[in-house]
JSON list of C-alpha atoms in Angstrom, two decimals:
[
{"chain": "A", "resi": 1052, "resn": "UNK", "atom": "CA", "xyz": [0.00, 0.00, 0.00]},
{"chain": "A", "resi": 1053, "resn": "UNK", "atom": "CA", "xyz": [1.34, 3.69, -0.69]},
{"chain": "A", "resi": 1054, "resn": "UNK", "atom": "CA", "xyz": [1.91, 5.19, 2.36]},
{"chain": "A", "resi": 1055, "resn": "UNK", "atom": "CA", "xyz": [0.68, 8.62, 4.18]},
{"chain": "A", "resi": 1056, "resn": "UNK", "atom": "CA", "xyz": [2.27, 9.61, 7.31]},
{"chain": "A", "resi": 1057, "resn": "UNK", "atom": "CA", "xyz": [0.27, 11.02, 10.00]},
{"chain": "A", "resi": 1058, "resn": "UNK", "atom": "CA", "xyz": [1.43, 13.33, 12.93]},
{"chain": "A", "resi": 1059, "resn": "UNK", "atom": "CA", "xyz": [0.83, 13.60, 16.24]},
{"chain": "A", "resi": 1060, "resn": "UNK", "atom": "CA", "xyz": [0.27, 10.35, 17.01]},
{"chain": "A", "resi": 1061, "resn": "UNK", "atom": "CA", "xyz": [-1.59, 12.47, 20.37]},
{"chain": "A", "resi": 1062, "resn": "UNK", "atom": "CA", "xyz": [-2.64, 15.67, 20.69]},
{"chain": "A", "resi": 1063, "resn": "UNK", "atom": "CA", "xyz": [-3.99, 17.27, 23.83]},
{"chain": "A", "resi": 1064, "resn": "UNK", "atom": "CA", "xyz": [-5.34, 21.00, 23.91]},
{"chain": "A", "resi": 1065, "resn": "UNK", "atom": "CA", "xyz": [-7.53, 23.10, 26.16]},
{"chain": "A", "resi": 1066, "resn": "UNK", "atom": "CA", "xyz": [-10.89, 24.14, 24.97]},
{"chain": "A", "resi": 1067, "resn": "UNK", "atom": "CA", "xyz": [-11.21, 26.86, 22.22]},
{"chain": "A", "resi": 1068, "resn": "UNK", "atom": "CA", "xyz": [-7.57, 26.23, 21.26]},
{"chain": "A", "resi": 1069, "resn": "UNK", "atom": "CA", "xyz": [-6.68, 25.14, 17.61]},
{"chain": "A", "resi": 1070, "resn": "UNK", "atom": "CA", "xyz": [-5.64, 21.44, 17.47]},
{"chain": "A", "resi": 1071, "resn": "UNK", "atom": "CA", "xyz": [-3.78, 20.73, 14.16]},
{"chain": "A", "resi": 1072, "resn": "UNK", "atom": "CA", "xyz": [-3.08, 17.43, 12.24]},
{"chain": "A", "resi": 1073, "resn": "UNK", "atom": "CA", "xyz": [-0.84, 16.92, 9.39]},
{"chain": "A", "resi": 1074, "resn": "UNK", "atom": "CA", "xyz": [-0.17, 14.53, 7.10]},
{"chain": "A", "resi": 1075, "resn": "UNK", "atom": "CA", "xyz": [1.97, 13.66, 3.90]},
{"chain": "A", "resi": 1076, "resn": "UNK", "atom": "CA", "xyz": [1.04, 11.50, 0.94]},
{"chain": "A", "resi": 1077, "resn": "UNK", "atom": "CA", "xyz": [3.66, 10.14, -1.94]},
{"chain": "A", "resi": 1078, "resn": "UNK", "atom": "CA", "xyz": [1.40, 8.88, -4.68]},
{"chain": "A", "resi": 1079, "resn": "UNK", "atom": "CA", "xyz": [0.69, 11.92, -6.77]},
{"chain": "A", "resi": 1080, "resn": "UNK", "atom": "CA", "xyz": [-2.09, 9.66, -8.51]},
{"chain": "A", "resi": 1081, "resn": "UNK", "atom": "CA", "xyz": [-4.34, 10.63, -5.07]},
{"chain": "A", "resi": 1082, "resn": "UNK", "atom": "CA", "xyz": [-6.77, 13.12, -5.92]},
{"chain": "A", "resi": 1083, "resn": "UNK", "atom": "CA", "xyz": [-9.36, 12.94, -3.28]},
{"chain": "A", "resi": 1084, "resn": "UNK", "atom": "CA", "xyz": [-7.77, 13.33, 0.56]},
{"chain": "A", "resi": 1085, "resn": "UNK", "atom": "CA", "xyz": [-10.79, 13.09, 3.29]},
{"chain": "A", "resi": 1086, "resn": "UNK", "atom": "CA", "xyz": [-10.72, 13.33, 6.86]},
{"chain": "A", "resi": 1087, "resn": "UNK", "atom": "CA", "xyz": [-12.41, 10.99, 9.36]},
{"chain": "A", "resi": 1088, "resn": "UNK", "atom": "CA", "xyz": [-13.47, 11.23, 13.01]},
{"chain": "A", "resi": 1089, "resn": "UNK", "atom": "CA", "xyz": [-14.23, 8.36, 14.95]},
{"chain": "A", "resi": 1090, "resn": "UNK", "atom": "CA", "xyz": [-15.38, 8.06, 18.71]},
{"chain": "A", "resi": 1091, "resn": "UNK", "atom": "CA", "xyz": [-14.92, 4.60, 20.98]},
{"chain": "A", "resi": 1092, "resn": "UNK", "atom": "CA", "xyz": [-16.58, 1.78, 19.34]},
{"chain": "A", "resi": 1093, "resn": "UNK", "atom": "CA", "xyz": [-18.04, 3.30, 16.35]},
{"chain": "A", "resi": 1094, "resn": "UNK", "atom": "CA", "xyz": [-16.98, 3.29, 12.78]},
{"chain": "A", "resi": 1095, "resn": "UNK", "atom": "CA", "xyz": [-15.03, 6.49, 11.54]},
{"chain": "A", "resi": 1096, "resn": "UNK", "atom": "CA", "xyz": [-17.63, 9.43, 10.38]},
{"chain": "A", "resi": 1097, "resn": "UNK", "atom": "CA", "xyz": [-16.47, 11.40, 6.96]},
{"chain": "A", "resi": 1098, "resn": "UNK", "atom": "CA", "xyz": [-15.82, 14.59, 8.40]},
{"chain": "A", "resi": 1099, "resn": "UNK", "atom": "CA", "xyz": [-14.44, 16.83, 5.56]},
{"chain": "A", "resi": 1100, "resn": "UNK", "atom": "CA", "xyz": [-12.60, 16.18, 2.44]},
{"chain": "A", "resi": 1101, "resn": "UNK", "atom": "CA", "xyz": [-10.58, 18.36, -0.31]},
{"chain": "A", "resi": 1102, "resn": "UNK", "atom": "CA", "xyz": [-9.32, 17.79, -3.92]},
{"chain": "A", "resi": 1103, "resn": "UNK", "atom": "CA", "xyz": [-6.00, 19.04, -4.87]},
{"chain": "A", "resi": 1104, "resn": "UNK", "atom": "CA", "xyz": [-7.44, 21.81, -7.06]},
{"chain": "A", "resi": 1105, "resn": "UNK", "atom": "CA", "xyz": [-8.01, 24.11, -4.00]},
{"chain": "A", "resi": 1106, "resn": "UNK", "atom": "CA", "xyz": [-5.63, 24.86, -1.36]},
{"chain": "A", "resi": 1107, "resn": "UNK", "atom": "CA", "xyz": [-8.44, 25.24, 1.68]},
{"chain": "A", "resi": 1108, "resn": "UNK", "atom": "CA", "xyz": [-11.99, 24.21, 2.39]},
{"chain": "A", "resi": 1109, "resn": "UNK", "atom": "CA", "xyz": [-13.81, 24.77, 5.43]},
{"chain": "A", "resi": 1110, "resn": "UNK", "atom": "CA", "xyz": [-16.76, 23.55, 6.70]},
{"chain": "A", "resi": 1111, "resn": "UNK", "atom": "CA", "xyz": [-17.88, 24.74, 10.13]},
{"chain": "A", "resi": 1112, "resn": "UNK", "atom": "CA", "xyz": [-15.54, 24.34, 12.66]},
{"chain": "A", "resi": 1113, "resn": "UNK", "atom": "CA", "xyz": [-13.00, 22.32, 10.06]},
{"chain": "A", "resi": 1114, "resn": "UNK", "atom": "CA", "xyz": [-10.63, 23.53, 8.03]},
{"chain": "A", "resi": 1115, "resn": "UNK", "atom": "CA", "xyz": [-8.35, 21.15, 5.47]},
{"chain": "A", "resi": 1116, "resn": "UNK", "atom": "CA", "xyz": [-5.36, 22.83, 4.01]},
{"chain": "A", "resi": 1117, "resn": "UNK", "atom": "CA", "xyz": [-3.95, 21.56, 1.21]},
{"chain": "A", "resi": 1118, "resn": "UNK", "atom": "CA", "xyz": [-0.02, 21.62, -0.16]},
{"chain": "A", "resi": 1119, "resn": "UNK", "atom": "CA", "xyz": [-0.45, 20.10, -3.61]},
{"chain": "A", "resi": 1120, "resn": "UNK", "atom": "CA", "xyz": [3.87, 20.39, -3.94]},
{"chain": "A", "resi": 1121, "resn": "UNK", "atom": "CA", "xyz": [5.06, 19.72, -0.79]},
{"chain": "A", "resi": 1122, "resn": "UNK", "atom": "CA", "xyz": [2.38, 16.15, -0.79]},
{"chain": "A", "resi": 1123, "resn": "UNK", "atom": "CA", "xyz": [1.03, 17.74, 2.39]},
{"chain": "A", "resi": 1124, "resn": "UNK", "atom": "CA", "xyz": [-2.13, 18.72, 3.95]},
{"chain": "A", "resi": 1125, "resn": "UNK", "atom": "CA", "xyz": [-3.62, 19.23, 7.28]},
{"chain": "A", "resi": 1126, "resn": "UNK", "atom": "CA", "xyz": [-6.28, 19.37, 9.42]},
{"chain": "A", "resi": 1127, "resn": "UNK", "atom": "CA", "xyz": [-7.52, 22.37, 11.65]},
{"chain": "A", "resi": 1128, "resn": "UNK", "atom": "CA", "xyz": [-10.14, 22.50, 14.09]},
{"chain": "A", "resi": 1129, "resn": "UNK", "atom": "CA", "xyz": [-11.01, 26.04, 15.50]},
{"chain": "A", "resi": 1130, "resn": "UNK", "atom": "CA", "xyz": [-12.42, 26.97, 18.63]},
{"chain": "A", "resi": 1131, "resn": "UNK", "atom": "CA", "xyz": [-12.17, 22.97, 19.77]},
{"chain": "A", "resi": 1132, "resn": "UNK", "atom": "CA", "xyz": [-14.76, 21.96, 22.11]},
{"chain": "A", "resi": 1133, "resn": "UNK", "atom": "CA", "xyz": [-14.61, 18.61, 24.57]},
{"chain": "A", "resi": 1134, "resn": "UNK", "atom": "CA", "xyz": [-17.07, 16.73, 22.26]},
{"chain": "A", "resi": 1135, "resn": "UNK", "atom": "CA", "xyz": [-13.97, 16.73, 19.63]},
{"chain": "A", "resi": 1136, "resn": "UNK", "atom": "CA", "xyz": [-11.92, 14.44, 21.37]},
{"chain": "A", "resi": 1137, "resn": "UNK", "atom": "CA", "xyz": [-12.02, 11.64, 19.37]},
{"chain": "A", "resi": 1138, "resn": "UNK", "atom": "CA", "xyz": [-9.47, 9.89, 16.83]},
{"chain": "A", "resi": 1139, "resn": "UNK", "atom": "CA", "xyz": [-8.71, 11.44, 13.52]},
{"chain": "A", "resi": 1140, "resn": "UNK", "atom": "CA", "xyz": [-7.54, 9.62, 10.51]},
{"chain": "A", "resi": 1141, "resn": "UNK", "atom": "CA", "xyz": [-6.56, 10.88, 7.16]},
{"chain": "A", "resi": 1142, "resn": "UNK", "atom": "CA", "xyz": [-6.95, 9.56, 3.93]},
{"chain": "A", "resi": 1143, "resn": "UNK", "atom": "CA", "xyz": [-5.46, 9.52, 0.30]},
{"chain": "A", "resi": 1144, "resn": "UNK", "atom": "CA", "xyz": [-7.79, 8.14, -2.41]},
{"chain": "A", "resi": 1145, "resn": "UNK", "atom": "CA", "xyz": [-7.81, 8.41, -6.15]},
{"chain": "A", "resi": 1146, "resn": "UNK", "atom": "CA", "xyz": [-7.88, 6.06, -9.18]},
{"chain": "A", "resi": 1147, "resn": "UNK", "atom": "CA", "xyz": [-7.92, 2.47, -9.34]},
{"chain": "A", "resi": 1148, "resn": "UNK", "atom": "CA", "xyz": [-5.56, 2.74, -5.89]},
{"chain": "A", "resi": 1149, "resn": "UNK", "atom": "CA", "xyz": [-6.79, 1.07, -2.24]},
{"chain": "A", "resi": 1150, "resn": "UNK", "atom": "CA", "xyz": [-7.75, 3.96, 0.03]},
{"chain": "A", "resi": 1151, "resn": "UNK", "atom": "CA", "xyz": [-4.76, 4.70, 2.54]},
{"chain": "A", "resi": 1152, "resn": "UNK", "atom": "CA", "xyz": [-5.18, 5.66, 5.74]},
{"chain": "A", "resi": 1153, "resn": "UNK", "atom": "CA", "xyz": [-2.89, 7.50, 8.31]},
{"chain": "A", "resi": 1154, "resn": "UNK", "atom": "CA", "xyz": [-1.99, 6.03, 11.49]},
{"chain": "A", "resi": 1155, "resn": "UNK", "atom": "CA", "xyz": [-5.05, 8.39, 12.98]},
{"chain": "A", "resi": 1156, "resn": "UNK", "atom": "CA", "xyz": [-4.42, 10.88, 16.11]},
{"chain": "A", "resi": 1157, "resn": "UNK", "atom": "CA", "xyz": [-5.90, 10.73, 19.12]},
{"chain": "A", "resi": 1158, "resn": "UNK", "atom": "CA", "xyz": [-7.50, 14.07, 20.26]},
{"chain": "A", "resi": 1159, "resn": "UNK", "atom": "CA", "xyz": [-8.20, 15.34, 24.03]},
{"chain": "A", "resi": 1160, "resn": "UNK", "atom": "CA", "xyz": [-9.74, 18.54, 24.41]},
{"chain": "A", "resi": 1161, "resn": "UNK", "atom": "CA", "xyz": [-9.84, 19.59, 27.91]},
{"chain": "A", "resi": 1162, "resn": "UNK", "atom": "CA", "xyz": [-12.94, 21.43, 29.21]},
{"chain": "D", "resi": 1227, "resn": "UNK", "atom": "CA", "xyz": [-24.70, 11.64, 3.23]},
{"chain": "D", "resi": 1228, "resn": "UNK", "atom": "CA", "xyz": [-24.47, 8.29, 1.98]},
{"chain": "D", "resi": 1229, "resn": "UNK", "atom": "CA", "xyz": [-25.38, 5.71, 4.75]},
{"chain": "D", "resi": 1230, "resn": "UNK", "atom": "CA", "xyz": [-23.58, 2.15, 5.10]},
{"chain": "D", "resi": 1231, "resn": "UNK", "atom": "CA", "xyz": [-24.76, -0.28, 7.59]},
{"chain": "D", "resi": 1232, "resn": "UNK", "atom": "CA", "xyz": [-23.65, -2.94, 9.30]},
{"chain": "D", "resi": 1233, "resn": "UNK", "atom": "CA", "xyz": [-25.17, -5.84, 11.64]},
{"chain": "D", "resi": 1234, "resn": "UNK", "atom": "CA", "xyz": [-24.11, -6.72, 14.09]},
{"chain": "D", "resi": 1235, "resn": "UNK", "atom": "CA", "xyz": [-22.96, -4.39, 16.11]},
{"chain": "D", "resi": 1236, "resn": "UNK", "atom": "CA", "xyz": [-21.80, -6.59, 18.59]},
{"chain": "D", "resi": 1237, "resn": "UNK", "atom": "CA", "xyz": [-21.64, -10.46, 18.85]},
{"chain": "D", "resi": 1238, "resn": "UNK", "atom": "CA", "xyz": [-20.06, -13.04, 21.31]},
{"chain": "D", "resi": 1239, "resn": "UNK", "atom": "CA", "xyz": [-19.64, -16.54, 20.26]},
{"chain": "D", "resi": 1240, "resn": "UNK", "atom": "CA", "xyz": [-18.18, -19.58, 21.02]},
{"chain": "D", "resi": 1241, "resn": "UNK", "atom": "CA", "xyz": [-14.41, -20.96, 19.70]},
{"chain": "D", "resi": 1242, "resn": "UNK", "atom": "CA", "xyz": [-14.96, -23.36, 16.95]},
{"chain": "D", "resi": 1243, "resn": "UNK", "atom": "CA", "xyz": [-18.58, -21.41, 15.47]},
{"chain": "D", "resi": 1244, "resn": "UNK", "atom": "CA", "xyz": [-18.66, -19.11, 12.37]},
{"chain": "D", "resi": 1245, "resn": "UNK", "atom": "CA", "xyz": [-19.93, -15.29, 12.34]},
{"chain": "D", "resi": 1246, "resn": "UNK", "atom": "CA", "xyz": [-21.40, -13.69, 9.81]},
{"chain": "D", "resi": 1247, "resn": "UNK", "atom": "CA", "xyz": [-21.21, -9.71, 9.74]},
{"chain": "D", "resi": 1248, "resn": "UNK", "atom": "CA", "xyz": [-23.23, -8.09, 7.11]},
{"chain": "D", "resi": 1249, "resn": "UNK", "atom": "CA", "xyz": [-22.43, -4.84, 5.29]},
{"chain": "D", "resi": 1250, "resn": "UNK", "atom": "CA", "xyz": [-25.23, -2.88, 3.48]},
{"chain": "D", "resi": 1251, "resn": "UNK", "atom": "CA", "xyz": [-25.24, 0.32, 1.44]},
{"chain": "D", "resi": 1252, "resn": "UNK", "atom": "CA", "xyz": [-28.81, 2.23, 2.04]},
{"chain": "D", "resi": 1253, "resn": "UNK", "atom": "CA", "xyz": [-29.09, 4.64, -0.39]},
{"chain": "D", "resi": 1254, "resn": "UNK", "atom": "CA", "xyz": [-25.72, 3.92, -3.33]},
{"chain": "D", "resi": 1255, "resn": "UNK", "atom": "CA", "xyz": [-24.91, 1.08, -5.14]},
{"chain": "D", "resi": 1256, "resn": "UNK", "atom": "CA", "xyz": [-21.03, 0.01, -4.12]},
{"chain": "D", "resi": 1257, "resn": "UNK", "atom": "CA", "xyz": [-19.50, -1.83, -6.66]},
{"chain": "D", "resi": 1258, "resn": "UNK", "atom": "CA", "xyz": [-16.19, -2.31, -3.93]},
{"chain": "D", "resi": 1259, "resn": "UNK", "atom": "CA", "xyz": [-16.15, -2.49, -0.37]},
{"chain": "D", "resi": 1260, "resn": "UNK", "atom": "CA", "xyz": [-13.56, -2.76, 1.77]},
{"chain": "D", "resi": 1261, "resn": "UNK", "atom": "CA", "xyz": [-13.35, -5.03, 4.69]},
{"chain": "D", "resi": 1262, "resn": "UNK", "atom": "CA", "xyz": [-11.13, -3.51, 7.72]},
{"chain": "D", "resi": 1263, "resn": "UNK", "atom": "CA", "xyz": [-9.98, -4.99, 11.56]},
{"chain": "D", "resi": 1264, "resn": "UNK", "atom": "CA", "xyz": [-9.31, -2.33, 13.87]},
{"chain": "D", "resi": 1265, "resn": "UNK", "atom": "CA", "xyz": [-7.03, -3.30, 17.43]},
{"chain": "D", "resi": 1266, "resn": "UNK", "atom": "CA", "xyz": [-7.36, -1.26, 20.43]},
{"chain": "D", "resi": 1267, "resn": "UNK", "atom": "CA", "xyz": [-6.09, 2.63, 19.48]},
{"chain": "D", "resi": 1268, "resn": "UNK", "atom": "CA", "xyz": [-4.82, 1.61, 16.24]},
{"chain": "D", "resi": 1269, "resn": "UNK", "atom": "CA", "xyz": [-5.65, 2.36, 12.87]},
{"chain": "D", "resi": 1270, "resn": "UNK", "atom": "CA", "xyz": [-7.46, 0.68, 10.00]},
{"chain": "D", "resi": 1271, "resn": "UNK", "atom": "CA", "xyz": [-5.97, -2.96, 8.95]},
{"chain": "D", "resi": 1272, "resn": "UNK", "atom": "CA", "xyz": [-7.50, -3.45, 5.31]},
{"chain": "D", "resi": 1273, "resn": "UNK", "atom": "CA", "xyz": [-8.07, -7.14, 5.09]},
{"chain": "D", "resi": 1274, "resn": "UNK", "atom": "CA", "xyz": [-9.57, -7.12, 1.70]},
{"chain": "D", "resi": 1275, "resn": "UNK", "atom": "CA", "xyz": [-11.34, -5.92, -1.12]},
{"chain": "D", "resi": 1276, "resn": "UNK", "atom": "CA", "xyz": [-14.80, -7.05, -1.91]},
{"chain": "D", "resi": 1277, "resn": "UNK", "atom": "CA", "xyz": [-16.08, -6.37, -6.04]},
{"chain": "D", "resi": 1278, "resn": "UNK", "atom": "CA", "xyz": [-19.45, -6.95, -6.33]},
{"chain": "D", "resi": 1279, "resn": "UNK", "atom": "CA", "xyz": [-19.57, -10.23, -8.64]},
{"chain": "D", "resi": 1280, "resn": "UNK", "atom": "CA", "xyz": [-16.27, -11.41, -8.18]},
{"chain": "D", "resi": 1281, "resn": "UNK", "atom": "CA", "xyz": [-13.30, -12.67, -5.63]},
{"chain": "D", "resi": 1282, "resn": "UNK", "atom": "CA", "xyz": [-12.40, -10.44, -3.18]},
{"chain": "D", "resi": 1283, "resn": "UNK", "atom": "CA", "xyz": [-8.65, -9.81, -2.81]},
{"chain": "D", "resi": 1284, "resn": "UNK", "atom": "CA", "xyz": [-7.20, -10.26, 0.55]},
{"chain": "D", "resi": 1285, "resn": "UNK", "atom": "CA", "xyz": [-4.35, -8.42, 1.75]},
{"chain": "D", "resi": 1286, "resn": "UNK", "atom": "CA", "xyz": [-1.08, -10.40, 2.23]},
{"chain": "D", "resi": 1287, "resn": "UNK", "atom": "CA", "xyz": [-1.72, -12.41, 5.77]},
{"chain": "D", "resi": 1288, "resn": "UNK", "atom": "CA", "xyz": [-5.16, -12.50, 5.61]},
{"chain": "D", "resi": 1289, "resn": "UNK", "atom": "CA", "xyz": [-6.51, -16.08, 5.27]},
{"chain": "D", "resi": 1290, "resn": "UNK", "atom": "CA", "xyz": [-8.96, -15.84, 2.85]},
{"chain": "D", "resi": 1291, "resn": "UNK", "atom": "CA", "xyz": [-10.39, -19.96, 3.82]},
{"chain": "D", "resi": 1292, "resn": "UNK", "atom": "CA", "xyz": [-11.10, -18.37, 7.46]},
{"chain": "D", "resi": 1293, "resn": "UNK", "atom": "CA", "xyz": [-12.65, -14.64, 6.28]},
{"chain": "D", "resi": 1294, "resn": "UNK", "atom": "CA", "xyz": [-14.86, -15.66, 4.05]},
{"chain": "D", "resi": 1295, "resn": "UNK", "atom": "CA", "xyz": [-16.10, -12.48, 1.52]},
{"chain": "D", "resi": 1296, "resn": "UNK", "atom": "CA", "xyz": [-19.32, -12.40, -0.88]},
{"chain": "D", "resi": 1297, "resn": "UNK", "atom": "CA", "xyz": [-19.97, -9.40, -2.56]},
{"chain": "D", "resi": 1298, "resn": "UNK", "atom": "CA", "xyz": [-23.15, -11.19, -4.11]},
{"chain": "D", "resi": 1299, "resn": "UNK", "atom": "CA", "xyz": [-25.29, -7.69, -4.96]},
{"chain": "D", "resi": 1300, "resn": "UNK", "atom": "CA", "xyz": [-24.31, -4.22, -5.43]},
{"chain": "D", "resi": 1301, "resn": "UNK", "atom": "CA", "xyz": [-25.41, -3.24, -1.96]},
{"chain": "D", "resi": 1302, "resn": "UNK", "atom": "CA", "xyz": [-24.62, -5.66, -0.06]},
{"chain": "D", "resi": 1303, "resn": "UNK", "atom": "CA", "xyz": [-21.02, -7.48, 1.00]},
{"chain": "D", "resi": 1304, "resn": "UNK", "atom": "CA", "xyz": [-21.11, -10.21, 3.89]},
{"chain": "D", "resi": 1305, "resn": "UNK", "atom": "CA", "xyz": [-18.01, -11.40, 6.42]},
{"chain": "D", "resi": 1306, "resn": "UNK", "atom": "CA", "xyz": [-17.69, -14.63, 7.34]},
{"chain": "D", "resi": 1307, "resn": "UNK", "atom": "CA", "xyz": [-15.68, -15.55, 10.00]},
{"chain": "D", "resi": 1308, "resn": "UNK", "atom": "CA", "xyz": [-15.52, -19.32, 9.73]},
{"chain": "D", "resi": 1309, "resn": "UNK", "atom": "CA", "xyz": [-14.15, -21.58, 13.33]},
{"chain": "D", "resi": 1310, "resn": "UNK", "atom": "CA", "xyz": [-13.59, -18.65, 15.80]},
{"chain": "D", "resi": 1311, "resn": "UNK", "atom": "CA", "xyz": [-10.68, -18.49, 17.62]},
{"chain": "D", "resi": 1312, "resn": "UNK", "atom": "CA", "xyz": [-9.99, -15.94, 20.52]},
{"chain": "D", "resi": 1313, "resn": "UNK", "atom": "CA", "xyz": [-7.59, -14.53, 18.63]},
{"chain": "D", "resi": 1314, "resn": "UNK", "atom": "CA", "xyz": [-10.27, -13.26, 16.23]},
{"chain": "D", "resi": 1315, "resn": "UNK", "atom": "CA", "xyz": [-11.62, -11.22, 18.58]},
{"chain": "D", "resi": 1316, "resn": "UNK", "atom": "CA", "xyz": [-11.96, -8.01, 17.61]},
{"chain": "D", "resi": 1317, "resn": "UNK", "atom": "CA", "xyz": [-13.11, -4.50, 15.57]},
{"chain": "D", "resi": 1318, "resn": "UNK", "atom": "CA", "xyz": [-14.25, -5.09, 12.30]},
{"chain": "D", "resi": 1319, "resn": "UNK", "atom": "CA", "xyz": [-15.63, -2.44, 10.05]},
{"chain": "D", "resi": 1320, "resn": "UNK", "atom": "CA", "xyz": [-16.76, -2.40, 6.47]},
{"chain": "D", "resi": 1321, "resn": "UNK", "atom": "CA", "xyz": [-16.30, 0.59, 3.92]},
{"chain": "D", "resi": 1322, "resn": "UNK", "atom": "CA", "xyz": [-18.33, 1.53, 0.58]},
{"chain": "D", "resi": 1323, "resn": "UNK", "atom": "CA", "xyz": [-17.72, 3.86, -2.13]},
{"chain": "D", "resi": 1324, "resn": "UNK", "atom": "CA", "xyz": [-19.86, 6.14, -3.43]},
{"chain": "D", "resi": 1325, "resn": "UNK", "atom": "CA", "xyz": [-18.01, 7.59, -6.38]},
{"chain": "D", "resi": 1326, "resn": "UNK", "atom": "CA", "xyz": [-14.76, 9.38, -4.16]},
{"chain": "D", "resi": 1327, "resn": "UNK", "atom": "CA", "xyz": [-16.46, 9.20, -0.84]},
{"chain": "D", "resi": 1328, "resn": "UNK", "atom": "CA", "xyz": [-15.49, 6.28, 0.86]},
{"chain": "D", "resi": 1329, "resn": "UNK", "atom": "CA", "xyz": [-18.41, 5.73, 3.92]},
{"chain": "D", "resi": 1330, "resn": "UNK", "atom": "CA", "xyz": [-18.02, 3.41, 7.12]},
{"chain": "D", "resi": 1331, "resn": "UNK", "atom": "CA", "xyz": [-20.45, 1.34, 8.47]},
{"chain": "D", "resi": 1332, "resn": "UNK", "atom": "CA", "xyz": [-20.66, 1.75, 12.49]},
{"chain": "D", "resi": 1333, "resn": "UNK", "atom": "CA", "xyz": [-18.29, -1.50, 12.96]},
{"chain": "D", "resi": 1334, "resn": "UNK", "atom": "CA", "xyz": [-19.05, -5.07, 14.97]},
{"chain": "D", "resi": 1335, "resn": "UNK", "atom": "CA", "xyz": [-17.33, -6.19, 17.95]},
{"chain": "D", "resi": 1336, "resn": "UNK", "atom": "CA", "xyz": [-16.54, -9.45, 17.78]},
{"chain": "D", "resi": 1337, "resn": "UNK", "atom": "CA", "xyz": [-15.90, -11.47, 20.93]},
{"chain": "D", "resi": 1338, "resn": "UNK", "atom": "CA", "xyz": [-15.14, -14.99, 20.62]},
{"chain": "D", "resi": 1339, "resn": "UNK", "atom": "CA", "xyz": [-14.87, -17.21, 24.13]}
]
């Protein structure tokens, strides 16, 4: 499987802080790169997702920015709230290629 | 959003029995699924591929005579998990696509005594 490489493997914040996530892909063939959320016992939860034909989305809270040259893009999530803690995992999808997953980070926000 | 469920959500059985999880897309037809194992605070294992109509392909390690895949409709991919072990014990979660999206179902837990 191509790789992505996700850091923090942990991240802890206090509430309304901005936690951020990043992660690096290899296979320029990607072209779709979603993030997923997923709490204790439940599947993960599509939680935003960009194409590398636009450098930022946001929706809400969540912000993905995107580094088509540098292979790199990142999660942000503003004013963070306690119900975020949770495990993130980014992806890398595009083609005919298996969907690869980062190693996911685990969020705390404290209240 | 595109909904994928699976049943059960969680089942205990005993060694030497065979599970059956079931994976359906509600409201897309998913020509691929993907079948995933998920350990305590660790990512996504891929254990194989399900096409609708076809073999699935297993990921190297995977023994494809003990998880048993059919993909027999285009909503709708089933797990076997044939003579139980403890050792099989654990997360498993299916995936769809619809077109780019890739959508989980909400996982079983699998406990085998």
């Amino acid at each position: 499987q191509q790789q992505v490489k996700q850091s923090p493997q942990s991240l802890i914040v206090q509430k309304g802080g901005i936690p951020i996530i990043n992660c690096a892909y290899e296979n320029t063939a990607f072209d779709y790169f979603p993030w997923y959320q997923q709490f204790p016992g439940k599947g993960p939860a599509l939680l935003i997702a960009i194409r590398p034909d636009v450098s930022e989305k946001k929706e809400g809270r969540f912000t993905i920015s995107f580094n088509k040259s540098a292979k790199q893009f990142s999660l942000h999530i503003m004013d963070s709230q306690p119900g975020d803690s949770a495990t993130y995992f980014c992806a890398a999808l595009g083609g005919s290629y298996i969907p690869t997953f980062g190693r996911g980070t685990s969020l705390i926000v404290h209240p | 959003g595109a909904v994928v469920s699976q049943h059960p959500s969680r089942v205990i059985c005993k060694s030497g029995t065979s599970v059956k999880i079931e994976c359906r897309s509600l409201d897309f037809q998913a020509t691929t699924m993907f079948w995933y194992r998920q350990f305590p605070k660790q990512s996504l294992m891929l254990m194989a591929t399900s096409n609708e109509g076809s073999k699935a392909t297993y990921e190297q390690g995977v023994e494809k005579d003990k998880f048993l895949i059919n993909h027999a409709s285009l909503t709708l991919s089933t797990l076997t998990v044939t003579s139980a072990h403890p050792e099989d014990s654990s997360f498993y979660i299916c995936s769809a696509r619809d077109g780019s999206p890739l959508h989980f179902g909400n996982g079983t837990r699998l406990t085998v005594t």
